[in-house]
Coordinates of C-alpha atoms (C1' of nucleotides) in Angstrom, one line a residue:
Chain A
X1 CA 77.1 116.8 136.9
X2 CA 80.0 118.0 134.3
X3 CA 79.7 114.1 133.5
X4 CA 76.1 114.4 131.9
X5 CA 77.4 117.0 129.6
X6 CA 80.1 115.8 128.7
X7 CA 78.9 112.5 128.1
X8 CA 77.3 113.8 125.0
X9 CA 80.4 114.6 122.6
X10 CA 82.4 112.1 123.6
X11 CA 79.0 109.4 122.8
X12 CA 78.9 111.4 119.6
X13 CA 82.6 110.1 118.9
X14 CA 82.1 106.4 119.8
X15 CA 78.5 106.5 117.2
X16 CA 80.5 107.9 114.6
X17 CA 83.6 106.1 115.2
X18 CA 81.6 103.0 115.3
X19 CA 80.4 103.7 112.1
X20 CA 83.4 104.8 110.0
X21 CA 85.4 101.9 111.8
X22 CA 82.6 99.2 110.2
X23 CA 82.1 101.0 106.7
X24 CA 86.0 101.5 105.9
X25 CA 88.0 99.8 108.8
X26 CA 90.6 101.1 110.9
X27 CA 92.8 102.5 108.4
X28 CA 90.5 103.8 106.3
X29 CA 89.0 106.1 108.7
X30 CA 91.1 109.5 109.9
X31 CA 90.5 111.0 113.4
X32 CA 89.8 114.2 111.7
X33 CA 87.0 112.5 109.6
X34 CA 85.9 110.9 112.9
X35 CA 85.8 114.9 114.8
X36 CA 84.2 117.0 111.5
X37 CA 81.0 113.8 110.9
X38 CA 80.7 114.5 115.1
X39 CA 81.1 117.5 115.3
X40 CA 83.8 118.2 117.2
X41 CA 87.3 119.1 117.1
X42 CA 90.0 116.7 116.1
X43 CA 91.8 116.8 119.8
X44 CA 88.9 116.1 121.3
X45 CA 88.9 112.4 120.5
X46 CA 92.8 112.0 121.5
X47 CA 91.9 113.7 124.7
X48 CA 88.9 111.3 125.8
X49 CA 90.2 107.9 124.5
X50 CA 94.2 108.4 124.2
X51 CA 95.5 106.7 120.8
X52 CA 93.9 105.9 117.6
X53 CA 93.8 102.1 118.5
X54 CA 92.5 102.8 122.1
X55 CA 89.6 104.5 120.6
X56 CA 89.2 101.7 118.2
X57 CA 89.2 99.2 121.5
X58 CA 87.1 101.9 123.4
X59 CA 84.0 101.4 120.2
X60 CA 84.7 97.7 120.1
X61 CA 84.3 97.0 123.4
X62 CA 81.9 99.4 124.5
X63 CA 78.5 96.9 123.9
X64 CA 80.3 93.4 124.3
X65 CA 79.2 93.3 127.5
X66 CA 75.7 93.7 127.1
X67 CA 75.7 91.5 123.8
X68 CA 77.6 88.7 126.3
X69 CA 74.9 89.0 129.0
X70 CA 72.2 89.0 126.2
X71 CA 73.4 85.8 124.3
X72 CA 74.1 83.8 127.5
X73 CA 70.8 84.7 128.9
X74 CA 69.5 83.6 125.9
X75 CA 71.3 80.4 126.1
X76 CA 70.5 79.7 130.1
X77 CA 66.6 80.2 129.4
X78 CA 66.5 77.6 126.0
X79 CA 68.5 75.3 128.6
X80 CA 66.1 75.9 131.3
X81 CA 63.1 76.0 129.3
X82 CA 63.9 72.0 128.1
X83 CA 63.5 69.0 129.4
X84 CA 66.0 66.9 130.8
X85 CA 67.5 65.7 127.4
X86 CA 68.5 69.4 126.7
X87 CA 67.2 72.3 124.1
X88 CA 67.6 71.0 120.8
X89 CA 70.2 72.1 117.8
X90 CA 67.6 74.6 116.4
X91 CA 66.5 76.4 119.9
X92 CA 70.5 76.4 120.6
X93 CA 71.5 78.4 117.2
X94 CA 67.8 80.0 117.9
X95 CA 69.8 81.6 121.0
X96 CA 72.9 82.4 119.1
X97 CA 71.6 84.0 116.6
X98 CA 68.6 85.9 117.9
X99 CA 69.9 88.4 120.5
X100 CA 71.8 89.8 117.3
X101 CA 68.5 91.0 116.2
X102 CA 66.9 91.9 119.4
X103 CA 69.3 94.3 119.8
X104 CA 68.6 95.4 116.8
X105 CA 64.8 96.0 118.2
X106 CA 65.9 98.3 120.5
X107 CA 65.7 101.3 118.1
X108 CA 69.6 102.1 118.5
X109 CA 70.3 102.3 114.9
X110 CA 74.1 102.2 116.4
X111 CA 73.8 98.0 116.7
X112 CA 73.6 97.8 113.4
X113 CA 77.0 99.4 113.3
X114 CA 78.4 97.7 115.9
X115 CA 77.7 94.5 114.6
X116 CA 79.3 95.5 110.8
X117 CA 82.3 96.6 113.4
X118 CA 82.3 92.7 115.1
X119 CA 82.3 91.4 111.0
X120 CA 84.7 93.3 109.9
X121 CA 86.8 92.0 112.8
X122 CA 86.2 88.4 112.6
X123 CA 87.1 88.2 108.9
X124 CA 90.0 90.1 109.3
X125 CA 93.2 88.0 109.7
X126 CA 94.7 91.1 111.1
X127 CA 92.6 91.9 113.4
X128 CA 90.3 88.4 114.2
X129 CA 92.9 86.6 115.6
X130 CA 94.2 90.0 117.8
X131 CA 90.5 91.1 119.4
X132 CA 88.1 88.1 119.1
X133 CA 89.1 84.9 121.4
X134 CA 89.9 87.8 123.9
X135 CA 86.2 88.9 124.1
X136 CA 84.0 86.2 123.0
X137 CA 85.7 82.9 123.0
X138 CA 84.2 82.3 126.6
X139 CA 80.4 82.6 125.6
X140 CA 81.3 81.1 121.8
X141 CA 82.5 77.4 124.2
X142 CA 79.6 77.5 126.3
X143 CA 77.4 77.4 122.9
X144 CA 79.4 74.5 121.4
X145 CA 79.4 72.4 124.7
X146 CA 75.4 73.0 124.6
X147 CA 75.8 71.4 121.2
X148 CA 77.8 68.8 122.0
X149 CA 75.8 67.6 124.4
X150 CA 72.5 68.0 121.6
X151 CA 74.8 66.0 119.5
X152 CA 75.5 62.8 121.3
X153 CA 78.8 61.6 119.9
X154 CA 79.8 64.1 117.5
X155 CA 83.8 64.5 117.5
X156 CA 85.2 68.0 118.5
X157 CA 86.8 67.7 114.8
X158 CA 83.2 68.5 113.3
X159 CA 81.7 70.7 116.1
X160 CA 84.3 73.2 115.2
X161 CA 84.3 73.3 111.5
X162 CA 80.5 73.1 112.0
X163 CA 80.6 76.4 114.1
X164 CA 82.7 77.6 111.4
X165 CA 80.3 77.2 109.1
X166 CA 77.8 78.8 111.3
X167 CA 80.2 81.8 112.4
X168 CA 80.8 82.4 108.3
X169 CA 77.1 82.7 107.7
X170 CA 76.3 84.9 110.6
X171 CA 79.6 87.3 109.7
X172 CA 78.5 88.0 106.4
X173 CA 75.1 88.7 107.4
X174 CA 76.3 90.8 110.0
X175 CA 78.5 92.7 107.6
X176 CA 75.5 94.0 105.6
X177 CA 77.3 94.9 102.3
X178 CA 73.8 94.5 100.5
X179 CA 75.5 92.0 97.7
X180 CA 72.3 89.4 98.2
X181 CA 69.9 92.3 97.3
X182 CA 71.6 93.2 93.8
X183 CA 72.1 88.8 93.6
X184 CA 68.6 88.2 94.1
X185 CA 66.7 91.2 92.5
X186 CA 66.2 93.4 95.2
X187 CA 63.9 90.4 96.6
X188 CA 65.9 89.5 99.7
X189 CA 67.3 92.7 101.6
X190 CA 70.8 91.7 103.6
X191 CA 69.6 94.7 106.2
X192 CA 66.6 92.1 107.2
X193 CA 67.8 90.0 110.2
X194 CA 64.8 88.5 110.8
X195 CA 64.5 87.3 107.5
X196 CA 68.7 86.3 107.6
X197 CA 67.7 84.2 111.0
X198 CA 64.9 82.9 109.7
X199 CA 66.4 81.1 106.9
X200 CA 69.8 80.6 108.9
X201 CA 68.3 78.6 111.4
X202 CA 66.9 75.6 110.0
X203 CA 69.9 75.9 107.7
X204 CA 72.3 75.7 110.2
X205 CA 71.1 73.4 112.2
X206 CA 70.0 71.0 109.2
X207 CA 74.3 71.1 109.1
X208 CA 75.5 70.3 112.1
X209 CA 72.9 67.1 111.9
X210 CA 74.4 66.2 108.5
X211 CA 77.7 66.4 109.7
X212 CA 77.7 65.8 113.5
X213 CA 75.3 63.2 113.8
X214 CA 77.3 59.9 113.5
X215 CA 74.5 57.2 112.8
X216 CA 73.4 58.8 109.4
X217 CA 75.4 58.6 106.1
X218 CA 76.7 61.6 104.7
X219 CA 79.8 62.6 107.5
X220 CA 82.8 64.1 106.0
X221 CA 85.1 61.7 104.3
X222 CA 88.4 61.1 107.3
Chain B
X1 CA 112.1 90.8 74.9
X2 CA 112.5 93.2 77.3
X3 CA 109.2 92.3 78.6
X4 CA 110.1 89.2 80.3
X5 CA 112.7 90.8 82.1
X6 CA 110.2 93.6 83.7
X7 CA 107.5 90.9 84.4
X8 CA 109.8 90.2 87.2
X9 CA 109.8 93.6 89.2
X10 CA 106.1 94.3 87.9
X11 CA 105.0 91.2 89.4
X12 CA 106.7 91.1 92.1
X13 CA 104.8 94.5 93.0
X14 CA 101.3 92.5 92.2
X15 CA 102.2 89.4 94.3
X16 CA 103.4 91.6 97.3
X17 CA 100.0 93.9 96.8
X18 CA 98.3 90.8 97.1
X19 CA 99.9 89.9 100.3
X20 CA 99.5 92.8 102.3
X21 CA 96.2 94.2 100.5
X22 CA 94.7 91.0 101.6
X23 CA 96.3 91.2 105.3
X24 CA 95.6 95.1 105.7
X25 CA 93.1 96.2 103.7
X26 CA 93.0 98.8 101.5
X27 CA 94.1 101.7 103.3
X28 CA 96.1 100.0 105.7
X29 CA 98.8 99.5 102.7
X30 CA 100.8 102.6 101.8
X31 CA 102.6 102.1 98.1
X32 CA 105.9 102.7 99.8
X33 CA 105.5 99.3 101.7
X34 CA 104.9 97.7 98.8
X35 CA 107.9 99.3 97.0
X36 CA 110.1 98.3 100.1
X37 CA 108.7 94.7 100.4
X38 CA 109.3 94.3 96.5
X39 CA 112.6 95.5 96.7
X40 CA 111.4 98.3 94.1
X41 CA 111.1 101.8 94.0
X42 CA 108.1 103.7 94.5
X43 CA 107.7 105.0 91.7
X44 CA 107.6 102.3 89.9
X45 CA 104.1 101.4 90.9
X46 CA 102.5 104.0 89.9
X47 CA 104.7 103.9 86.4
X48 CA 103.3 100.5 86.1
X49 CA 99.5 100.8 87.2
X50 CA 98.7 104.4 87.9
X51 CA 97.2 105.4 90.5
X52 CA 96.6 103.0 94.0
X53 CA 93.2 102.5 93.6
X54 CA 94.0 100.8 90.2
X55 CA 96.9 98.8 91.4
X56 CA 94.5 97.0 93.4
X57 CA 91.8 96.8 90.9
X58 CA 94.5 95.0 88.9
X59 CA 95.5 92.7 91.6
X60 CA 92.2 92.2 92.1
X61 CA 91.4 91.2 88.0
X62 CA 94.4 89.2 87.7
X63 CA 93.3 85.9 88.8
X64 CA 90.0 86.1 88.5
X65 CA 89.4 85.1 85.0
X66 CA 91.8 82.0 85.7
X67 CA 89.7 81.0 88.7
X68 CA 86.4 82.0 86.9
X69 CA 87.0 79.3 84.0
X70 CA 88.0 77.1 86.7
X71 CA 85.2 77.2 88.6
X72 CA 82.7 76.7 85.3
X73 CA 84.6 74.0 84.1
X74 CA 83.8 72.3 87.2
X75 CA 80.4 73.1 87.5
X76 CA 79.7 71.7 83.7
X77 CA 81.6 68.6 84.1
X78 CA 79.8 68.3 86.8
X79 CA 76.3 68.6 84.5
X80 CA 77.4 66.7 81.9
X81 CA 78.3 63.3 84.2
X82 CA 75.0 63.2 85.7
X83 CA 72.6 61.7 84.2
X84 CA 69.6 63.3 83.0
X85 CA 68.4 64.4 86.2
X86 CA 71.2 66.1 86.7
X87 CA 73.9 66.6 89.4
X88 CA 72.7 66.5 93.2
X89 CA 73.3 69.5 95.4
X90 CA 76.3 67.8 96.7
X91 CA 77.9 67.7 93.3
X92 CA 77.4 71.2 92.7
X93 CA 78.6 72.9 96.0
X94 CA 81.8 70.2 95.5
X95 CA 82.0 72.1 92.1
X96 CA 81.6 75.3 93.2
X97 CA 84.1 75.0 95.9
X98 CA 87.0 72.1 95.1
X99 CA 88.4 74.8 92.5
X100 CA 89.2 76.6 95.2
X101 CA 91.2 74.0 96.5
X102 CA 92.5 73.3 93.4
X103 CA 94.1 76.8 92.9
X104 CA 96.0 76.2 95.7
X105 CA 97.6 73.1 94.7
X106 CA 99.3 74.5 92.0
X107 CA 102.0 75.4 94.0
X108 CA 101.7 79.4 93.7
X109 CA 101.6 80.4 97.2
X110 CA 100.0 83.5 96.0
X111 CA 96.1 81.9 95.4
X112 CA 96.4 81.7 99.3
X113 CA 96.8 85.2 99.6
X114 CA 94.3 86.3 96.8
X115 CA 91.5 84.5 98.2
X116 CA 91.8 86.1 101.3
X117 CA 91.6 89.3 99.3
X118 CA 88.7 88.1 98.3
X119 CA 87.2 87.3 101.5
X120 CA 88.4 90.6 102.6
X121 CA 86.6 92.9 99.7
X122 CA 83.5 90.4 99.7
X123 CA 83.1 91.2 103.4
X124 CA 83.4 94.5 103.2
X125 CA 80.4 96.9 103.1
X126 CA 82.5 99.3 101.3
X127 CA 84.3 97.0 98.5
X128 CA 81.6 94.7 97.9
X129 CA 79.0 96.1 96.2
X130 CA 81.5 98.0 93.9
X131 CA 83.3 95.3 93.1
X132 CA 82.4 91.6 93.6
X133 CA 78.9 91.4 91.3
X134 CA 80.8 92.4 88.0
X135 CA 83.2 89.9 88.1
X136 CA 81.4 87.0 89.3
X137 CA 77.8 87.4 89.8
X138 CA 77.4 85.6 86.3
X139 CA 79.0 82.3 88.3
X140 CA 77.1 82.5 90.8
X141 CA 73.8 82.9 89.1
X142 CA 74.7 79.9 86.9
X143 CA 75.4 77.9 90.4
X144 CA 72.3 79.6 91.6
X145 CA 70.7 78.2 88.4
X146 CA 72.0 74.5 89.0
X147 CA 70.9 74.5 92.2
X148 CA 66.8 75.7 91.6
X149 CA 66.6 72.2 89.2
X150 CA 68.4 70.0 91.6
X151 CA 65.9 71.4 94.0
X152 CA 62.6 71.6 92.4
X153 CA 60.0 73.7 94.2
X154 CA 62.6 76.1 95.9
X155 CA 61.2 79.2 96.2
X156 CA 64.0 81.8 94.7
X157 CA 63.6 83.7 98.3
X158 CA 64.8 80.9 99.6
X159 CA 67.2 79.7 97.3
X160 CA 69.4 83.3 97.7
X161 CA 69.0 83.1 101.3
X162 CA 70.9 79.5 101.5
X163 CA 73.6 80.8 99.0
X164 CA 73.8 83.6 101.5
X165 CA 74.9 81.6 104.0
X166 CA 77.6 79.2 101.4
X167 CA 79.2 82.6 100.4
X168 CA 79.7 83.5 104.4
X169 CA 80.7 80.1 105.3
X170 CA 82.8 80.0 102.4
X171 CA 84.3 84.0 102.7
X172 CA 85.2 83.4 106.2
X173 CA 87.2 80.0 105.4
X174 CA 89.5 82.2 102.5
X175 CA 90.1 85.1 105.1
X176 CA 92.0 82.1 107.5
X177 CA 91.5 84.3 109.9
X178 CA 93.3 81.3 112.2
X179 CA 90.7 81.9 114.5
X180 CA 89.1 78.2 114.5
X181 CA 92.4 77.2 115.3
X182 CA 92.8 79.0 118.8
X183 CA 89.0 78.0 119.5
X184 CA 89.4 73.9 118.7
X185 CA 92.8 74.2 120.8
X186 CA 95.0 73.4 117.4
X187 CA 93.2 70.5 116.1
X188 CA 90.9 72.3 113.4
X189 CA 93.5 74.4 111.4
X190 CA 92.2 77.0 109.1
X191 CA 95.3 76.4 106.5
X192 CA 93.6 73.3 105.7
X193 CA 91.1 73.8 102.9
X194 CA 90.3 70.3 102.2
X195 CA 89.4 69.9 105.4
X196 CA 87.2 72.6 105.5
X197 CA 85.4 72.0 102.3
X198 CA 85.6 68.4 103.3
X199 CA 83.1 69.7 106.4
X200 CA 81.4 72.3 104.6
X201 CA 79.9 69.9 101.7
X202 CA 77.7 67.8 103.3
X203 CA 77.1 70.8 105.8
X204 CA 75.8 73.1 103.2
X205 CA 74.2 70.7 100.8
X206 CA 72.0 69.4 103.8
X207 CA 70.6 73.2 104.8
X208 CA 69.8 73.6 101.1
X209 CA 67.3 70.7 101.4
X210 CA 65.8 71.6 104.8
X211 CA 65.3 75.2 103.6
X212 CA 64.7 74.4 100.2
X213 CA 62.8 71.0 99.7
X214 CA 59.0 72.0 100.2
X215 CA 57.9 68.7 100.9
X216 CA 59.8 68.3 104.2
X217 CA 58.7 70.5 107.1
X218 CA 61.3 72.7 108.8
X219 CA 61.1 75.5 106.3
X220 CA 61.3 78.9 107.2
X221 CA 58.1 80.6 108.6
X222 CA 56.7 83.3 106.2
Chain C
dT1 C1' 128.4 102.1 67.3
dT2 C1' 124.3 105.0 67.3
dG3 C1' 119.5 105.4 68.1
dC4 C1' 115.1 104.5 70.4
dG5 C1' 111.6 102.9 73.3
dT6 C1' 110.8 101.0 77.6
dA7 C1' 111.9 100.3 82.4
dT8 C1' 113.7 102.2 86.5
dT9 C1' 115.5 105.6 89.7
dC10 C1' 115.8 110.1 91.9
dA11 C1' 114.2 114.1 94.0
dA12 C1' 110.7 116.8 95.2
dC13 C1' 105.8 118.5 95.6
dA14 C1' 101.7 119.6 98.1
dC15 C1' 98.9 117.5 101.4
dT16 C1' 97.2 114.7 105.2
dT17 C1' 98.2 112.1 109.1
dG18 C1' 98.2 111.3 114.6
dT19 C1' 99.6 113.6 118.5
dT20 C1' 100.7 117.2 121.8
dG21 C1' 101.0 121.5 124.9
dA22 C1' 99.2 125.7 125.9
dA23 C1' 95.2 128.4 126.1
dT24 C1' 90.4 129.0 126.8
dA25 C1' 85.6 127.9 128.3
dC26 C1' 82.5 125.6 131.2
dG27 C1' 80.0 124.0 135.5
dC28 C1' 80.1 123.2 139.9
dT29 C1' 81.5 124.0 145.2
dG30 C1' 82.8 127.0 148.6
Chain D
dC1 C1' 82.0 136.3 143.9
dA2 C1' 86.5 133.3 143.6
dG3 C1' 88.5 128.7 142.8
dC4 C1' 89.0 124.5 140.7
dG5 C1' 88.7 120.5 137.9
dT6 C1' 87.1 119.0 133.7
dA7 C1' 86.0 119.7 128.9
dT8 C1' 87.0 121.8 124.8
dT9 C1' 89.5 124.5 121.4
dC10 C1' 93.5 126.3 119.0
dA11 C1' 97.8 126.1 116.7
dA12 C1' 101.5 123.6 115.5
dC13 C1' 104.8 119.7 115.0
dA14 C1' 107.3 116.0 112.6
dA15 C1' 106.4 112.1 109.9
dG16 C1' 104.3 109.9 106.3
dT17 C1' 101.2 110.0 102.2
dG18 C1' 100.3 109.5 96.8
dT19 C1' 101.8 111.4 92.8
dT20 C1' 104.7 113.5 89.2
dG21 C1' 108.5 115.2 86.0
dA22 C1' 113.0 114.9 84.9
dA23 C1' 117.1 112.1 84.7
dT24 C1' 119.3 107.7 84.1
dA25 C1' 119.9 102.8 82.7
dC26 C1' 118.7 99.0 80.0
dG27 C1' 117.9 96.0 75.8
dC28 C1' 117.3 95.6 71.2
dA29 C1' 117.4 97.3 65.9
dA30 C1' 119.7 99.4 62.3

DNA sequence: TTGCGTATTCAACACTTGTTGAATACGCTG
DNA sequence: CAGCGTATTCAACAAGTGTTGAATACGCAA
């Protein structure tokens, strides 16, 4: 087929759109930059994916899909895999966090990318607000209800600025702009996700405890 | 003096740089918006700053001496009630985030939209490492500092690790990206710093001891 | 008033931007 | 081979970009 060809340049625009996109953002990347780094000629992007923004869409949306499936999966097995009293906080944020790196696993340097795209995204109040809820909100509710219900009696109020929390950590890790390396002397390495999750984890989870559990001392001030 | 008459047009360009810069980014800012918006010509920009690239470099460096003081100030205050032991991890996250706060109280709408700059170039794999560690990676490592006595023991790795995940937590709260607001329905607004900080405290401080406090188990697997 | 330095405007420059329509090449079916 | 649909290139466009140099206005000193 013309389709196996073909599929070739325009895959070559998405990897290097995806990348430009997450290194320099939507404005700061030109279609021409985009078409010389793939190899290809400028019209050739307008021709596959229409507009600049619908090729921004296009790379955005082109994995959700299989990140969705991968994280609920995730979520459905830690569910199933527990007893009757549920999976607790850690194996919950366990299957948040660790499809993120699986895909990493997968030896498609481009997730890496990808995921620097979805950061750049969330932080932006441009953007966040515009692309997000539309994409992940569903998958992000079925999370917090799984806490929620890990959390007996913790008010809505602080499960969401706990997720908060948890989505700010997780961002800047999945941003990758290296800062912890040159903070800590080159002895922590922000391109690690295992090491990220690993510490992220217990972290996390320690927080929403704190914070979320209503017998112990320590909640938020009302 | 004919300088305080120009302060007004010369700042005006800052404070509607900082506005949009922080909303846009970088690129997605053209000097002629910012003339418009200021009710300036365009010229007059570059007369004042020179090129782009340094008009946001000096929006960038105009508050952060201010906010810089402010922050140590806190942070040795902080030291210098507590006894001999020293402030508890608590104290110094409250100190290392209430100035945040505090900024915005003043009044000057603008410390809103400078701390989402800040989010936004701290975020960024682009901006960040060029230009977040000379202007306050001396805070942080004093914070950092604190932090190691309050918890003796802490291994450094994972003493950078937890401060990773403050600064994303923290980063993604300045952006108010508005995005916890759709997700909690309206009841959690992302305007709200006290509110935030008021969650992200006790959040924080607690994933600093899990991770950090060798005696208790829960720590990170090696 | 006349000067003078700073602030501000005006006009224009060379260059890059996204996008498009026509022209060409390719790969398959008949 | 011819025919056809898709993919790809080429050339060009109007609009917008940052930046600059000359011209003008302003505010104060002498």
């Amino acid at each position: 087929m013309t389709v196996a060809r073909n599929r070739s340049k325009r895959e070559r625009i998405l990897d290097v759109a995806e990348e430009l996109f997450a290194l320099h953002g939507y404005d700061g990347v030109t279609l021409r930059r985009i078409a010389t780094s793939a190899r290809v000629d400028v019209a050739l992007a307008s021709y596959h994916f229409g507009k600049k923004l619908d090729l921004f869409k296009a790379v955005f949306e082109r994995r959700a899909a299989y990140l969705n499936e991968s994280r609920r999966e995730a979520l459905q097995r830690c569910q199933r895999e527990a007893g009757v009293e549920g999976p607790s906080v850690e194996q919950i944020i366990e299957a948040f966090l660790r499809p993120l790196e699986l895909a990493q696993e997968t030896g498609d340097a481009g997730w890496r990318h990808y995921l620097a795209l979805i950061a750049y995204i969330n932080n932006s109040p441009y953007w966040g607000p515009k692309m997000m809820s539309s994409l992940f909100d569903d998958l992000v509710l079925e999370f917090i209800d799984a806490l929620r219900k890990a959390l007996p009696g913790a008010s809505d109020d602080n499960l969401y600025w706990c997720y908060n929390n948890l989505s700010g950590a997780l961002t800047l890790t999945l941003a990758q702009t290296g800062r912890i390396d040159k903070l800590s002397g080159g002895t922590c390495r922000s391109a690690d996700f295992q090491a990220a999750y690993d510490h992220m984890i217990p972290f996390v989870a320690a927080g929403f405890r704190q914070v979320c559990a209503p017998a112990t001392a320590g909640a938020p001030a009302e």
